[in-house]
Amino acid sequence: MSTNLLDRTHVFENSATDNILQALKTAEKDKNYYAFYDQIKASRLPFIPCYEKDTKLVHEQCFDFLQMLGEISIPVSVALSMHYYILAAVASYPFSKTSKEYWKREILLKKIKKERLLIANTGSVRTFKSVDGNQAIVADKSGDSYVISGEAPFMSLSGIADYAVFTAEMKTGEKAVFFIPLDQEGIVFKDTAFGETMEGSFTKSVEFRNVRVDSSGVIRLDADEDERCDLLIYQRSWFQALIPAPYLGAAQAVLKNLKAFASKRIKKGKLLAESESFLDAMGELRIRYQAAAQLSNEAGSALADFRKDNKRKLKRIFESSVVAKYFSTHFAEEIVSKARHLMGTRFLTPGSLTEKVYKEIVFGPLQPMTDVDIREYFGEQAMEDGTI
């Protein structure tokens, strides 16, 4: 039951998707998000990357489902995008079958699928670092295990997810990706400043107080590559490629409201929907939505074209995902803002979907990579290779 412009076909039953979407509508009404997350975990929908091995289809199916959720709730869709991007990146990364990482990954995927585990993530790179005392997450080797300490300012699905995935720095200077269960002593969640604005995402800061982790849940990274490590770049590319979905879903919901509004309002003796000026404005918004959808589709194609140790392809993947994120989130915000002008005060009716979206749509461009980071990156590229 794909609802976006690309009209893709899903491997999951429409009835299962419909049930989850209805459960989210109920959660939005009753503010009982715990019940929604329990229901979605009982379905196969959060575990698409465990069932589907075609990377392009994984992106399409995850993106489309997140977009459907975004039509109802940006916060919930954003939270689940964190689960999806980590799971999809780990599931599709081309580890060598002779490596320990490959078999650790396979064991982890089987566990996630069998036990229906949701994954939270703390590893997003942000423009500005805090000076309020938050410490970076560090890991210290202790025998056959590691001891984790430090704090991350944001983690969606806090108190909901079963496992956390994050990158920590070793005291030796190396980095490693950790997979750890969240139901253990020493992990503390603290409320963030978002309040009710992102209700349903369960976004909080998380502190690790000397948490011990078995080495089976660790993937070591090449210290020589540091921030340019292929796996980390691949993960970030998945994030940028999926995060437009919640906001485009919300923009699509607003366009539907705008269409319904125009079909019931008369201006100068005829329906607003029939006026040339309205059709011109609607066409402009549709173009923005279409462009965003196509850029997101291109990002998925780039991810599917990845080959290990090919820096050129990895750069294309990263840049395609960043471009999709940049324009899609901005276009979504512009669609909502323009619709507000066309609908007037009706748009801001207390308790309406449009009013709720208006408050939440601004988070899209603010999520990493932020506009500042993106423009700086492409500015540096232009100076280095002479492109404009």
PDB file of C-alpha atoms in Angstrom, residues 11 24 101 121 128 145 148 151 175 184 187 239 278 280 284 387:
ATOM      1  CA  VAL A  11       7.189  -7.821   0.481  1.00  0.00           C
ATOM      2  CA  LEU A  24       0.142   4.434  15.700  1.00  0.00           C
ATOM      3  CA  GLU A 101      33.231  -9.404  12.036  1.00  0.00           C
ATOM      4  CA  ASN A 121      21.866   4.445  18.586  1.00  0.00           C
ATOM      5  CA  PHE A 128      28.790  21.498  18.176  1.00  0.00           C
ATOM      6  CA  SER A 145      35.581  -7.770  28.000  1.00  0.00           C
ATOM      7  CA  ILE A 148      32.267   1.506  28.920  1.00  0.00           C
ATOM      8  CA  GLU A 151      27.622  10.098  28.151  1.00  0.00           C
ATOM      9  CA  LYS A 175      37.700   2.953  17.897  1.00  0.00           C
ATOM     10  CA  GLN A 184      21.752  -3.770  32.694  1.00  0.00           C
ATOM     11  CA  ILE A 187      23.019   2.561  32.072  1.00  0.00           C
ATOM     12  CA  PHE A 239      21.360   7.568   8.328  1.00  0.00           C
ATOM     13  CA  PHE A 278      -3.770  27.647  -6.235  1.00  0.00           C
ATOM     14  CA  ASP A 280       0.332  26.947  -9.568  1.00  0.00           C
ATOM     15  CA  GLU A 284       5.356  24.081  -7.008  1.00  0.00           C
ATOM     16  CA  THR A 387      34.521  21.971  -8.937  1.00  0.00           C
TER      17      THR A 387
END
